Structure formats: C-alpha cells, structure tokens
Coordinates of C-alpha atoms and ligand atoms in Angstrom, one line a residue:
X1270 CA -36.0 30.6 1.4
X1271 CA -32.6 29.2 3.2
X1272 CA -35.3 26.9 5.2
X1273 CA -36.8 25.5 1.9
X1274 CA -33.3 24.8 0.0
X1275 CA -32.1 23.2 3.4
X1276 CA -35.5 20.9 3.8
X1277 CA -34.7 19.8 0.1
X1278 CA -31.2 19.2 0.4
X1279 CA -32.0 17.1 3.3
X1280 CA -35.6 15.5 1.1
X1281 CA -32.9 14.7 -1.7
X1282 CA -30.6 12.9 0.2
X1283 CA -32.8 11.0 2.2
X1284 CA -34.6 10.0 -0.9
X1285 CA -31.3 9.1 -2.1
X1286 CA -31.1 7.1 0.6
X1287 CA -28.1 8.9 2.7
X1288 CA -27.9 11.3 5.9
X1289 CA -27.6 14.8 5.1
X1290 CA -24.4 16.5 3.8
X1291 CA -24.0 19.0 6.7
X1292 CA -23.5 15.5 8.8
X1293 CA -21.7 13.8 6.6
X1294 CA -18.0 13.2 6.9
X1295 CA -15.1 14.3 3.9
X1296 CA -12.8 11.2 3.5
X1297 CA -9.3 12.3 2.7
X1298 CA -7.6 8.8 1.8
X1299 CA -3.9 9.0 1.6
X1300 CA -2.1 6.0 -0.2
X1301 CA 1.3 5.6 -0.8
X1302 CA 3.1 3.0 -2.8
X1303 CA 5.1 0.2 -1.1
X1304 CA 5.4 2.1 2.4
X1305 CA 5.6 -1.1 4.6
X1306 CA 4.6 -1.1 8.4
X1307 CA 8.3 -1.3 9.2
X1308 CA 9.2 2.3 8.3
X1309 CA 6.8 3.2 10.0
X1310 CA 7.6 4.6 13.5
X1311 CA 4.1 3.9 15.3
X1312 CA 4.0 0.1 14.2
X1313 CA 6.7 -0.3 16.8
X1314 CA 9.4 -2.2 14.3
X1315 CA 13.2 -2.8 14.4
X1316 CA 13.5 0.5 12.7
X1317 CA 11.0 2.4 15.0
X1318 CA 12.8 6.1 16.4
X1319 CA 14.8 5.8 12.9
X1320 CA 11.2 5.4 10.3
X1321 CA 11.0 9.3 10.0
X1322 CA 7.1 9.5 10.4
X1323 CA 5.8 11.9 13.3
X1324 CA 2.9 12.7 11.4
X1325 CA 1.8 9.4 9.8
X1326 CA 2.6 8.5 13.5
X1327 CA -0.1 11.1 15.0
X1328 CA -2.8 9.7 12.8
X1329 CA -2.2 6.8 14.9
X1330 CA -2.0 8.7 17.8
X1331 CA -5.6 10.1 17.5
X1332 CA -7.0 7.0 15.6
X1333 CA -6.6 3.3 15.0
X1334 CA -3.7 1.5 14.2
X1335 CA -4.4 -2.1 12.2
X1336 CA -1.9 -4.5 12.6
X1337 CA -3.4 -7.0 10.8
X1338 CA -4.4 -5.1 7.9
X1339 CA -3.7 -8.0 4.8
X1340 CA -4.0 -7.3 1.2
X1341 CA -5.4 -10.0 -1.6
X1342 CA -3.0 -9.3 -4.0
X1343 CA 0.1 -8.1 -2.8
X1344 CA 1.4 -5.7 -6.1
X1345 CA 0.5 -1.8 -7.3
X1346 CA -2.3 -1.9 -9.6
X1347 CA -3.9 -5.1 -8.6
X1348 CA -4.4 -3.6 -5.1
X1349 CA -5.2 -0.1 -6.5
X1350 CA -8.4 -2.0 -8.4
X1351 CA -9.2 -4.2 -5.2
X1352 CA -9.3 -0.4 -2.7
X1353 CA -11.8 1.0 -5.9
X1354 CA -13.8 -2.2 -6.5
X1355 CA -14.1 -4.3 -3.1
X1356 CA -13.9 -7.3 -5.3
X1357 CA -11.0 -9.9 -5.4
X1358 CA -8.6 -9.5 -8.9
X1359 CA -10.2 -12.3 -10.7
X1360 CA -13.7 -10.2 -10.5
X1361 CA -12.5 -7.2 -11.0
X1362 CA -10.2 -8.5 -14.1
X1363 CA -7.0 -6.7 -12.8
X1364 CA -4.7 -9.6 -11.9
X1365 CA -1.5 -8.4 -12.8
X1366 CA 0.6 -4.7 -13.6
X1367 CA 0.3 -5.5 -17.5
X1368 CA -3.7 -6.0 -17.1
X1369 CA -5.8 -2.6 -17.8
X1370 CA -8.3 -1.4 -15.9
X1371 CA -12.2 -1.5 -17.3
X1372 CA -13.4 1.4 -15.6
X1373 CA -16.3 1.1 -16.8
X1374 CA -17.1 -1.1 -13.7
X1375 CA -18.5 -0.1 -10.6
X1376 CA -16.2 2.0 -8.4
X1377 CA -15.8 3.8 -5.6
X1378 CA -16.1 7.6 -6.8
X1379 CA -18.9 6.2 -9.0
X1380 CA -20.8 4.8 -5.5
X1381 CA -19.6 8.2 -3.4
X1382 CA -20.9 10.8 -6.3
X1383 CA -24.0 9.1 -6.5
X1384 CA -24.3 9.8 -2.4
X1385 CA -23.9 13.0 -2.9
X1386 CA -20.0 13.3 -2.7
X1387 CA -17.5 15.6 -5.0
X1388 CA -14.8 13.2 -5.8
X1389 CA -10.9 13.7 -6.6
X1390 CA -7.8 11.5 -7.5
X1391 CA -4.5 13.2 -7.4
X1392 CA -1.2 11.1 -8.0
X1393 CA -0.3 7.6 -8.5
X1394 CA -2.9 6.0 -10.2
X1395 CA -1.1 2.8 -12.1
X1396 CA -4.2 1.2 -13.4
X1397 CA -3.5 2.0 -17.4
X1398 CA -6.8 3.0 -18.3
X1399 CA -8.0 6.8 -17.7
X1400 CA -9.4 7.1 -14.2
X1401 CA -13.3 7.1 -14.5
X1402 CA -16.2 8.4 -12.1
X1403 CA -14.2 11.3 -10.8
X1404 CA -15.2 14.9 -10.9
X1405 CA -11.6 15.8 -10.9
X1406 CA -8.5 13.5 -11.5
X1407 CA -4.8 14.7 -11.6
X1408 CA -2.8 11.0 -12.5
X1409 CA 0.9 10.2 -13.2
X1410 CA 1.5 8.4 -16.6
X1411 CA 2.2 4.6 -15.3
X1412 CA 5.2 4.6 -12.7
X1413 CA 5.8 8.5 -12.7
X1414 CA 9.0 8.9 -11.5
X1415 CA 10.1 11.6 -8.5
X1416 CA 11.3 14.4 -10.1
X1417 CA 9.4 16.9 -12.4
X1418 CA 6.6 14.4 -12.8
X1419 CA 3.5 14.6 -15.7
X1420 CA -0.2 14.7 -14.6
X1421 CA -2.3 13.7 -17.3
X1422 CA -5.3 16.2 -15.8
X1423 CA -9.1 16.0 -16.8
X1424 CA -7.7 14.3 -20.2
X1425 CA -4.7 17.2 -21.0
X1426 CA -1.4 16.2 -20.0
X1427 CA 0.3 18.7 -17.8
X1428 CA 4.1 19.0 -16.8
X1429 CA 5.5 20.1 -13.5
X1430 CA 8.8 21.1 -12.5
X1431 CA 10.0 19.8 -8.8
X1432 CA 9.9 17.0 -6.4
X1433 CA 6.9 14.9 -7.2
X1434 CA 5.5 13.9 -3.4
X1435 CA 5.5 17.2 -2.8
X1436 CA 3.5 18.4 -5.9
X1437 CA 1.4 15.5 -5.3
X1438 CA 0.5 17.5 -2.1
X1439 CA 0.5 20.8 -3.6
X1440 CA -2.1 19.8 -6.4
X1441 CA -4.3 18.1 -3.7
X1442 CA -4.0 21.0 -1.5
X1443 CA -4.7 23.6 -4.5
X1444 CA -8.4 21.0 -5.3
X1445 CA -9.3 21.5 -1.6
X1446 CA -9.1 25.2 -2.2
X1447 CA -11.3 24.9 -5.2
X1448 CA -13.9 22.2 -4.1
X1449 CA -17.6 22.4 -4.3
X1450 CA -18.2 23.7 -0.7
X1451 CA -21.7 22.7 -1.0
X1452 CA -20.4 19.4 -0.8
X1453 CA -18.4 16.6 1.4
X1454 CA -15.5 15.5 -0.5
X1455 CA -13.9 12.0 -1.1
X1456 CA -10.3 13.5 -1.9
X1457 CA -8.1 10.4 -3.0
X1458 CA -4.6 11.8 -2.5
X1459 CA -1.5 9.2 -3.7
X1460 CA 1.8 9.4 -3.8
X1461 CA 4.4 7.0 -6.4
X1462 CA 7.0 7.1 -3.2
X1463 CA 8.1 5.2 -1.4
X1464 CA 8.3 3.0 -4.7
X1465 CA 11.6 2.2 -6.2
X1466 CA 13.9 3.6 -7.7
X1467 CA 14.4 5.5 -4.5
X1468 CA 15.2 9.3 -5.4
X1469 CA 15.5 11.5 -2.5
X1470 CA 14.0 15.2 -2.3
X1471 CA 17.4 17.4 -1.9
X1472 CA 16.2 18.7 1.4
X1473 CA 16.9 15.0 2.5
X1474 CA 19.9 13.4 0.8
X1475 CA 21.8 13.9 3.6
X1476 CA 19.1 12.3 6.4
X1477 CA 20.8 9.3 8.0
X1478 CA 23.7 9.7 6.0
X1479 CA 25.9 9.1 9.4
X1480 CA 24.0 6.5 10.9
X1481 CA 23.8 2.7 10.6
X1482 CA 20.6 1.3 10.5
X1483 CA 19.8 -1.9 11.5
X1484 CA 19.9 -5.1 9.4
X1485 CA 17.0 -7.5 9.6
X1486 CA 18.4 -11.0 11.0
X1487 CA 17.3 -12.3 7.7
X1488 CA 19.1 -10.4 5.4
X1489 CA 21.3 -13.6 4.7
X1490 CA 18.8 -15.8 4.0
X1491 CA 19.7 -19.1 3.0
X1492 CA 16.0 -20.2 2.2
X1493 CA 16.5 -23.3 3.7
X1494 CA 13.4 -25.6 5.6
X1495 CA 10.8 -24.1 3.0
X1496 CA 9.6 -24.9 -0.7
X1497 CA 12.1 -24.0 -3.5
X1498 CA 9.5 -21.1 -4.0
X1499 CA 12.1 -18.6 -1.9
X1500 CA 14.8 -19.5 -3.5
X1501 CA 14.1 -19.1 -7.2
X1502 CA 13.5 -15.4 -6.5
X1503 CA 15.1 -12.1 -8.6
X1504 CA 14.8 -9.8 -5.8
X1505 CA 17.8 -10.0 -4.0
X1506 CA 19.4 -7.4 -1.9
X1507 CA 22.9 -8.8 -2.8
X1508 CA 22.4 -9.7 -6.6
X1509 CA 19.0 -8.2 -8.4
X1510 CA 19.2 -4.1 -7.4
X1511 CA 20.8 -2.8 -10.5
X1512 CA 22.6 0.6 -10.5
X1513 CA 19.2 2.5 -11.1
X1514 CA 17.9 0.7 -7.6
X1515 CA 21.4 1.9 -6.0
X1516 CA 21.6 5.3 -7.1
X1517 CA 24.7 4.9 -9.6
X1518 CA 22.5 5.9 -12.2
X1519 CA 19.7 7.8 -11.6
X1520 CA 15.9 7.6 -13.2
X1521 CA 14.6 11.0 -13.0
X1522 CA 14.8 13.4 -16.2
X1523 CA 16.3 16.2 -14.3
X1524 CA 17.3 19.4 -15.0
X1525 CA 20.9 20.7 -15.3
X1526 CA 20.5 22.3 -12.2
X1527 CA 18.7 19.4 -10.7
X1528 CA 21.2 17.0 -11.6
X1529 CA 24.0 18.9 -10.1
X1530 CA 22.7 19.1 -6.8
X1531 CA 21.4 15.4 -7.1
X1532 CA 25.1 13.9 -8.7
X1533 CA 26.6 16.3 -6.7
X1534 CA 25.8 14.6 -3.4
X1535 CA 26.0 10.8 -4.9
X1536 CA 28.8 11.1 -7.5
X1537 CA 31.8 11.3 -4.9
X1538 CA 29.8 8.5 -2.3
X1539 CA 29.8 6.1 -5.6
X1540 CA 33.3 6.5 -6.8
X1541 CA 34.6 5.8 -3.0
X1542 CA 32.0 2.7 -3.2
X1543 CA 33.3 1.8 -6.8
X1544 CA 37.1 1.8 -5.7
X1545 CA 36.8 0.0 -2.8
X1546 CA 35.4 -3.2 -4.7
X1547 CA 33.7 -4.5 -2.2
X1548 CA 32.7 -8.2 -1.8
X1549 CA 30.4 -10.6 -0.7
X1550 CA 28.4 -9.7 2.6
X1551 CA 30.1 -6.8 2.5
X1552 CA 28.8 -5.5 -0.5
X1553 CA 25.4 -6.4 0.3
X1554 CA 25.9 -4.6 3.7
X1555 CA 26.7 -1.7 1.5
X1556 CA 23.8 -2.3 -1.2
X1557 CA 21.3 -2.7 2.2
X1558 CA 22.5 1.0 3.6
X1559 CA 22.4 2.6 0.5
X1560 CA 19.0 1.1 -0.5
X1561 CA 17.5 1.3 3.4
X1562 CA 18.4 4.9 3.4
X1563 CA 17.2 6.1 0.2
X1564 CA 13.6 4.2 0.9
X1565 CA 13.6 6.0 4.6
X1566 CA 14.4 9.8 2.7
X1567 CA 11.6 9.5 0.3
X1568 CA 9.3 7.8 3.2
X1569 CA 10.5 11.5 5.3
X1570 CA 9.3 13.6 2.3
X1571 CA 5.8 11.7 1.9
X1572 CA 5.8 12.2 6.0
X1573 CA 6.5 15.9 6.1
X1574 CA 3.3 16.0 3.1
X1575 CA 0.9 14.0 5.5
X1576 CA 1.7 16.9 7.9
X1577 CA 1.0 19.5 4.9
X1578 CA -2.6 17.8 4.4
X1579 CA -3.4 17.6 8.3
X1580 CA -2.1 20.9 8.9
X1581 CA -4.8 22.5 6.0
X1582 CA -7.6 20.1 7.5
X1583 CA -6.5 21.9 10.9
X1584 CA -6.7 25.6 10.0
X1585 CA -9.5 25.4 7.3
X1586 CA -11.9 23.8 10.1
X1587 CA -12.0 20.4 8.2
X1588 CA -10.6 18.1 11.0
X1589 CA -13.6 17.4 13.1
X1590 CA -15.5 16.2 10.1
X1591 CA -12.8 14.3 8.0
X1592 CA -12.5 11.2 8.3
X1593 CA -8.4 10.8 7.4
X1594 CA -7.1 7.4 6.4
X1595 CA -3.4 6.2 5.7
X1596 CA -2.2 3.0 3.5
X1597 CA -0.7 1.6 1.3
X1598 CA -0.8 -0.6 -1.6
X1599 CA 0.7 -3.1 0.1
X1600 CA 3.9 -3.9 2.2
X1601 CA 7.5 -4.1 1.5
X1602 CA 11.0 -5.9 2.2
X1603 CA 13.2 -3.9 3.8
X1604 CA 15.9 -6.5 3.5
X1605 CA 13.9 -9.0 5.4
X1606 CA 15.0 -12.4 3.5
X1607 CA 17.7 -10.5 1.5
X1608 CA 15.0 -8.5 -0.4
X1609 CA 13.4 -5.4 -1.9
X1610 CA 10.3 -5.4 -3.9
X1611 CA 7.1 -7.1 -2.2
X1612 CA 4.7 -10.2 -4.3
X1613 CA 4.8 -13.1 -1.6
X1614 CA 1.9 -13.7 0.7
X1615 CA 4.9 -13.4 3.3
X1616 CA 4.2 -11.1 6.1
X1617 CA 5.8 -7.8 5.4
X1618 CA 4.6 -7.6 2.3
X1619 CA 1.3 -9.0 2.6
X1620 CA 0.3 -6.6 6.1
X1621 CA -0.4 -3.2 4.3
X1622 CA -0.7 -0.3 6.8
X1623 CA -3.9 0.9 7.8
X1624 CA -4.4 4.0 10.1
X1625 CA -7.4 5.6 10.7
X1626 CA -8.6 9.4 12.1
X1627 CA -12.2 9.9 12.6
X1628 CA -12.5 12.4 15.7
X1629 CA -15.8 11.7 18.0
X1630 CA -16.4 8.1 16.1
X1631 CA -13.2 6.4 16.6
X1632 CA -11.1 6.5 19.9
X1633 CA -8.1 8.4 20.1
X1634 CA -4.5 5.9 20.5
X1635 CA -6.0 2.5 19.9
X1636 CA -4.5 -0.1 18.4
X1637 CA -6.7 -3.8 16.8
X1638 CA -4.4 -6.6 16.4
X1639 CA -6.7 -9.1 16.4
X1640 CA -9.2 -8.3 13.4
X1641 CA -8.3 -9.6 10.6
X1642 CA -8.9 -7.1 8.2
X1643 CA -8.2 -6.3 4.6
X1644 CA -7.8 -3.9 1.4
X1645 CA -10.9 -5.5 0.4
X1646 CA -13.0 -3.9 3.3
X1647 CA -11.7 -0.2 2.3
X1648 CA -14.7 0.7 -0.1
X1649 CA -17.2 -0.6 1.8
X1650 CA -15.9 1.4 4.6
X1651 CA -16.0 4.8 2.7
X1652 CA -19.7 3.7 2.3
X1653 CA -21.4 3.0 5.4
X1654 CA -19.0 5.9 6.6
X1655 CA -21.0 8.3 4.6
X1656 CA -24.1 6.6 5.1
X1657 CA -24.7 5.2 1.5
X1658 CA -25.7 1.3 1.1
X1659 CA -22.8 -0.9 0.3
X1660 CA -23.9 -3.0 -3.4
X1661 CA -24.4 -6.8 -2.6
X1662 CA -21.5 -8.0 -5.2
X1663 CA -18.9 -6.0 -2.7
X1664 CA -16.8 -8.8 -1.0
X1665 CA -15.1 -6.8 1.6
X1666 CA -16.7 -5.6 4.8
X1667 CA -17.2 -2.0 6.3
X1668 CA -14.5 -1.6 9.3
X1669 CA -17.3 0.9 10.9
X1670 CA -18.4 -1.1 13.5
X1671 CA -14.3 -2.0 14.3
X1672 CA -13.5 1.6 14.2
X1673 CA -16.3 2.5 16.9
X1674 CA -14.3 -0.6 18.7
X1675 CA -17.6 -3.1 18.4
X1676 CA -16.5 -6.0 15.8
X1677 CA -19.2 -7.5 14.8
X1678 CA -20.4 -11.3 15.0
X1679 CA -19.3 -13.4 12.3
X1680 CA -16.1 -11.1 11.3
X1681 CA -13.7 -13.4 9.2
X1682 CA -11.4 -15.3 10.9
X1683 CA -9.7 -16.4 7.7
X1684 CA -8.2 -14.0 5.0
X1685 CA -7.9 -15.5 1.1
X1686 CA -5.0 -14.2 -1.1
X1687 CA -4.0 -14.9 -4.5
X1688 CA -0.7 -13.4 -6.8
X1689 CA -1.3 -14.0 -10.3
X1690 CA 1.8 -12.5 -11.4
X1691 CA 3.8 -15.4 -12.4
X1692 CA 7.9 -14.7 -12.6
X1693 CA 7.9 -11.2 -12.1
X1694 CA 11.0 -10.7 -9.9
X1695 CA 10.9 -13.9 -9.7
X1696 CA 8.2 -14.6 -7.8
X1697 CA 5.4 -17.7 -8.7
X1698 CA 2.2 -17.4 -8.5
X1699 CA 0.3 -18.6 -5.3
X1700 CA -2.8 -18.2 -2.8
X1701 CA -3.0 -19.4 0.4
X1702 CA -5.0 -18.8 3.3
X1703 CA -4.2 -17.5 6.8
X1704 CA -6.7 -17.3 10.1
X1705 CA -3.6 -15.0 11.8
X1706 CA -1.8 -17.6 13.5
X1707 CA -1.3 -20.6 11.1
X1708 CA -0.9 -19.5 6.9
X1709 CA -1.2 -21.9 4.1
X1710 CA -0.1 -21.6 1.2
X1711 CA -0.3 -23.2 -2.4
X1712 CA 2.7 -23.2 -5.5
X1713 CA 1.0 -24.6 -8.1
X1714 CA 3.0 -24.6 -10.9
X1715 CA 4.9 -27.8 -12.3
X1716 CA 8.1 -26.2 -11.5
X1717 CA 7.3 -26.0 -7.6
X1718 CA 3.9 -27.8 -6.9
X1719 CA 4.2 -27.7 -3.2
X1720 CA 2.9 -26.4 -0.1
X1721 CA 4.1 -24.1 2.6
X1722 CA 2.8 -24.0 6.6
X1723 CA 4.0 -21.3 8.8
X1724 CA 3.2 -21.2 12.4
X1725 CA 3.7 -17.2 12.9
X1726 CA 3.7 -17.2 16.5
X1727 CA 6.4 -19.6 17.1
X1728 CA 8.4 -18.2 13.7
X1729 CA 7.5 -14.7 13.2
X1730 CA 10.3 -14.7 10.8
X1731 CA 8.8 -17.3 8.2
X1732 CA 11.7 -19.7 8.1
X1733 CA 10.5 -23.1 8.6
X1734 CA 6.9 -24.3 7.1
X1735 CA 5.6 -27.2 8.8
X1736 CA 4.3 -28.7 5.8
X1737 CA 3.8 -32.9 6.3
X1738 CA 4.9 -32.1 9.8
X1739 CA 2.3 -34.5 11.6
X1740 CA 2.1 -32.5 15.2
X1741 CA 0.3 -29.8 12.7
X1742 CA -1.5 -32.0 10.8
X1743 CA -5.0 -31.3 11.7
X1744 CA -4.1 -27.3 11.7
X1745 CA -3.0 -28.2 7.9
X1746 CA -6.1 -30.1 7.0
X1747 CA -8.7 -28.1 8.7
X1748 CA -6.8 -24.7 6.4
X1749 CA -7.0 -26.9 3.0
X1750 CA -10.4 -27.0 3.8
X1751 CA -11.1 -23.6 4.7
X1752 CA -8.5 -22.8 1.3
X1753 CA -11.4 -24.3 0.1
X1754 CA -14.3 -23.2 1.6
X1755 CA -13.0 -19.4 0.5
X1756 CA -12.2 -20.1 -2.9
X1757 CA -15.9 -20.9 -3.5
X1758 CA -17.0 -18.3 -1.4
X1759 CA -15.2 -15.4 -3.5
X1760 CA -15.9 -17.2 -6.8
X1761 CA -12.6 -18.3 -7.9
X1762 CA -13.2 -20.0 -11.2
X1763 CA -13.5 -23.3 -10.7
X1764 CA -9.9 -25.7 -10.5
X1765 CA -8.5 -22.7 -11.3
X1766 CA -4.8 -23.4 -11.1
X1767 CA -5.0 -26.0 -8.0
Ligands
CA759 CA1 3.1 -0.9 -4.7

C-alpha cells in the first residue's frame, strides 16, 4: 500500500512536471524592510563589528553573499510586487506605494502551489490588496507599526499584544508547527523593521547607548558636481526627520505599561537634548546618533528572530533541505549624503541584500561580487529551485546556476531601473542603467531634465557624474544605447517619459 501511494505521489508530480516532494527543498524567504547592506556585519561596511547581526551574518557564513544584488524599483511595495511577479513595475502595474496590487495576476505562491508546495505569508505585506494564492497569510494592515501590531489573518483581523518582529517570528514559527507535513513549504516570513519610525524592542533601548558610531564622510553633503536632482531632496538627516523619526514622539499605540517603560527610557534623553538647543552640525550629529542607533536596535531584534527561525530549522530536522534566503526590499541611507529613507538609483539604496543557505547545493562562505543580479531573479529562483518551469513572461533569471557557482553564458551585464514615484521625499522620478562599473542615469522631468554618469570605481561615493565629460564619452554613449536597448527589451511603453 505505502509503495502504491509513494509510486503516485511520485506519478503526480512528474506529471506535473516537478521532482518528487521527498527531494524537494522548503524555501524559508526572510524579508525585511529597508535593512541596507551597511548594517549588516558580513557585508564588511563602515559599521561592520557595530551592525548587530551574527545570525544574518552565519547565513553568509554557510551560503552566498551577493554584493551586487540591485533592485528595479527601489521603494516597499513596488519591490514587494517585482519578488512575487518577476516582472518590472510597469508590467506588473505596481509603480508606486499608492498603487494596489491586482492579485489576480500570476504570482509566486500561485506558481509554487501549483508544484506541489504549501504556501505561507506572515508580516509585512504593503501591497493594499488582500494577499492572494496563499494557503495561509498572516499580513499587517499597510505600514504596521512595532508595537502590538494587527494581522488581518485568512480575512479576520486579529490583534496582538507585544513587540511586532518578534510576533512576526512567533506566528511563523507557530505555521511551521502546523504545516502540511506531506508537503515542502514556501514559508514567506517578513518583518516591517527595520522601517522607520525606528521603535526599539525594550530589551534593546539601551544597545549602543554609550558608543559613538561612525558618520559616513557624506553626511554633509553639499550636492555639488551632480544634477540639481540631489539637492531638491526632503530626506535630510539635518532638516526632514520629524519628532516621530527622532523618538520625541512616538508612533506605536502602546499600552500604559508599555509606554512607561518606552518614555521612561527616552523622556529624560529628550529633555537634556531639548535644553541644550543644539545647532547646526551639531544638531544633525545628534539627529544622526539618535536615528543610527534606533535603526541598529530594531535591526538587533529582527537579528536575534533570524536566529529564532534557524534555530527551529536546526532542531526540527529542517536545515538540510531548506533552502534559507535573506533580503530585503531594497537598501537604505544610513546618513550617507545627509539621508534616511532610500528612492534614488544611488548605491546604498539601490544594492538590496541578498544571502543565500542551501546546504550540499551551494558552497559554504562564498561571496559573488561580480554577477550582477537582481530582485527580479528571486521568483524564478524559487522555481527552478523546486524544479517547476519558470513561465516565459518572467523577466528575471533563476540564480541556480550562480548559487552552484557556474554563471551561465549570456548573464546580464547591464541592470535597468526605473522609480516612478515622483516627489515623494522629494525624490524625481528616474531610470538609468548600470553594467557595475559605469551607471547612467535619466531626470526627465521639466524641472531637472538632465543626466547623471558615475564612474563607481573611481567615486564609490557618487559625488561627481561625468556627464558631457568627453574622456567618458564613449562609456556615456555606448550606456544611452544599452538605456535603450533595455527599455525595449522589458517593454517599457514606448517614449514613455524620455
Ligand atoms: Ca522598504
């Protein structure tokens, strides 16, 4: 009998065109919001040894790092549809925060159920419409914020009491325990944090409290030698925070109790801030400590959950045959050009971490910097990872073949990206094109209409484009080219904004 149900398990899914289940792999995918490469310890950054992340870190340790993981679109729910669709934001209709979702599109846990997968969403979702395709979801209303968070669950909305990363965690652990056993899992697991306004768990209000962390050499900016793009933005360090960003009035509904504990630690820290009236760079030195530390506490709790979800792979016998990747939705300033927030094609905001654990498939400590890779490539990833057939209209590429350390022929050596989100924090809409050393990119709008040229080895920093500048100006002609090239490849309507 136990022979015939296993010889038509394994006729079904080879009819279905996959492998077997018993060989397939779970895929935990663990997404935070805004956690840039820089607070992270194992990308090796100015604030490595102080990024509190040992167990984000040991994903790289027995994985793949990506440092050249790029995103298309660098914002929350325009990347959130890119990692479910594999399609740019013009095809998958979510260009900007206000857009909502049509899930009735082709998605990820629509393509993984139909191979065979159970599939779960638990946390930040962001994408307005209710999540489809799932056989279990568990989603904050919009933003969420950090403490005592609501889960609209399977359609009923459900309130929790305590810190939300780590009830993000708890509810994906208590799914695990419930699961389908019958079946792999795709187990979608994604916290709001590190996304502003940065609200501590208690148990860390007083990490780094007595240290002084670093300031980026651009945190006084002058944007000078680029397009007046910089320079009209609204999301300065020293003038945009607001006392919600700086923790002089807090966004959380709390409890009584809560709110003792939390004003109890950042009521006495303000008034000595408030009386001492500080100006000019020193007030923006103060703003940058307050704000650094607050993103690095909520970073340590989202750390110290990664550890929760490895440690239950470990001891329930799940690790060998779960594949474990970490992301995010994109990167983040941590005060590099006097900003928060993220939007420009800009390095630290357009890399997106990317670490992946597969044990026996992908070597254990290795790092790619040369592939460039993208958001875009996730879903058809999970696909050929699980052996189902990745749709034709996908536009990303599966990483398999990078992750077994084989990149294949023809791997893009260009990456497209396009923000559509004209004037949020300030920030104009633009695309541009970068092959990983050179980036181009477009302002299109009457109020800018320029260009920008960055040559990244020789200014990592981004400070001086080398638009017009004639020593470059077959680099710039050859990327207008390719600019175009790619918008015709991805099927950006035609003279769209150009
Ligand atoms: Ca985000």
């Amino acid at each position: 009998m136990k022979v015939w149900i296993c010889f038509t398990v394994f006729l079904s899914a080879l009819l279905a065109g996959v492998s077997p289940a018993a060989e397939r792999p779970n895929i935990l995918f663990i997404f935070c919001d805004d956690h840039a490469t820089q607070a992270i310890s194992a990308y090796d950054g100015p604030l490595a040894g102080l990024a509190p992340t040992p167990n984000i870190d040991k994903i790289a340790e027995q994985g793949m790092l990506f440092r050249r993981c790029y995103v298309t679109n660098s914002i929350c729910g325009p990347s959130r549809a890119v990692v479910l669709t594999g399609k740019y934001s013009h095809l998958n209709g979510f260009r900007n925060n206000g857009d909502t979702f049509d899930g009735s599109q082709e998605t990820a846990p629509k393509l993984l159920g139909r191979a065979g997968y159970e599939t779960a969403i638990v946390g930040k979702w962001h994408l307005k419409s209710e999540p489809t395709g799932f056989d279990h979801y568990e989603v904050l209303k919009g933003q969420g914020q950090y403490y005592n968070p609501r889960l609209l669950t399977n359609g009923k909305m459900v309130n929790h009491e305590g810190y939300t990363t780590d009830i993000i965690t708890d509810q994906t652990l208590k799914w695990l325990e419930q699961r389908d056993r019958d079946k792999p899992f795709f187990l979608m697991s994604q916290h709001k944090a590190p996304h502003g306004r940065w609200e501590p768990a208690f148990r860390h209000l007083d990490f780094l409290e007595d240290v002084d962390v670093p300031e980026p050499p651009t945190l006084f900016d002058d944007y000078s030698g680029r397009s007046k793009a910089a320079s009209m933005h609204e999301m300065g360090i020293a003038d945009h925070m607001g006392d919600h960003r700086l923790m002089l009035e807090y966004s959380s509904k709390f409890t009584p109790e809560q709110f003792k504990k939390f004003d109890g630690f950042f009521r006495p820290k303000n008034e000595a801030f408030l009386a001492a009236k500080l100006e000019g760079r020193d007030l923006t030195r103060w703003h940058y400590q307050r704000y650094i530390k607050n993103y690095l506490r909520c970073v340590k709790a989202v750390d110290e959950n990664v550890g929760r979800l490895l440690g239950y792979l470990e001891d329930h016998g799940l690790a060998e045959n779960t594949i474990v990747i970490y992301s995010s939705d994109q990167g983040f300033y941590l005060g590099e050009h006097g900003w928060f927030d993220k939007r420009w094609m800009y390095e630290e905001s357009f890399r997106t971490p990317l670490l992946v654990r597969w044990p026996g498939v992908v070597k254990e400590n290795v790092e790619n910097d040369t592939d460039l890779v993208s958001n875009l490539d996730f879903l058809p990833t999970f696909l050929e990872a699980v052996g189902a057939p990745v749709p034709e209209e996908i536009q990303g590429r599966s990483l398999v073949p990078i992750l077994k350390g084989d990149t294949p022929d023809g791997w893009r050596k260009t990456h497209y990206y396009h923000y559509y989100e004209s004037g949020g924090h300030g920030v104009p809409l633009h695309f541009g094109v970068t092959d990983g050393r050179y980036k181009l990119i477009r302002f299109p709008e009457k109020e800018i209409d320029d260009w920008e040229l960055f040559d990244i080895q020789a200014d990592p920093l981004e400070l001086e484009s080398r638009y017009g500048d004639s020593t470059l100006e077959e680099v710039q002609r050859s990327l207008k080219k390719e600019l175009t090239r790619l918008r015709g490849q991805y099927e950006l309507p035609e003279g769209e904004l150009d």
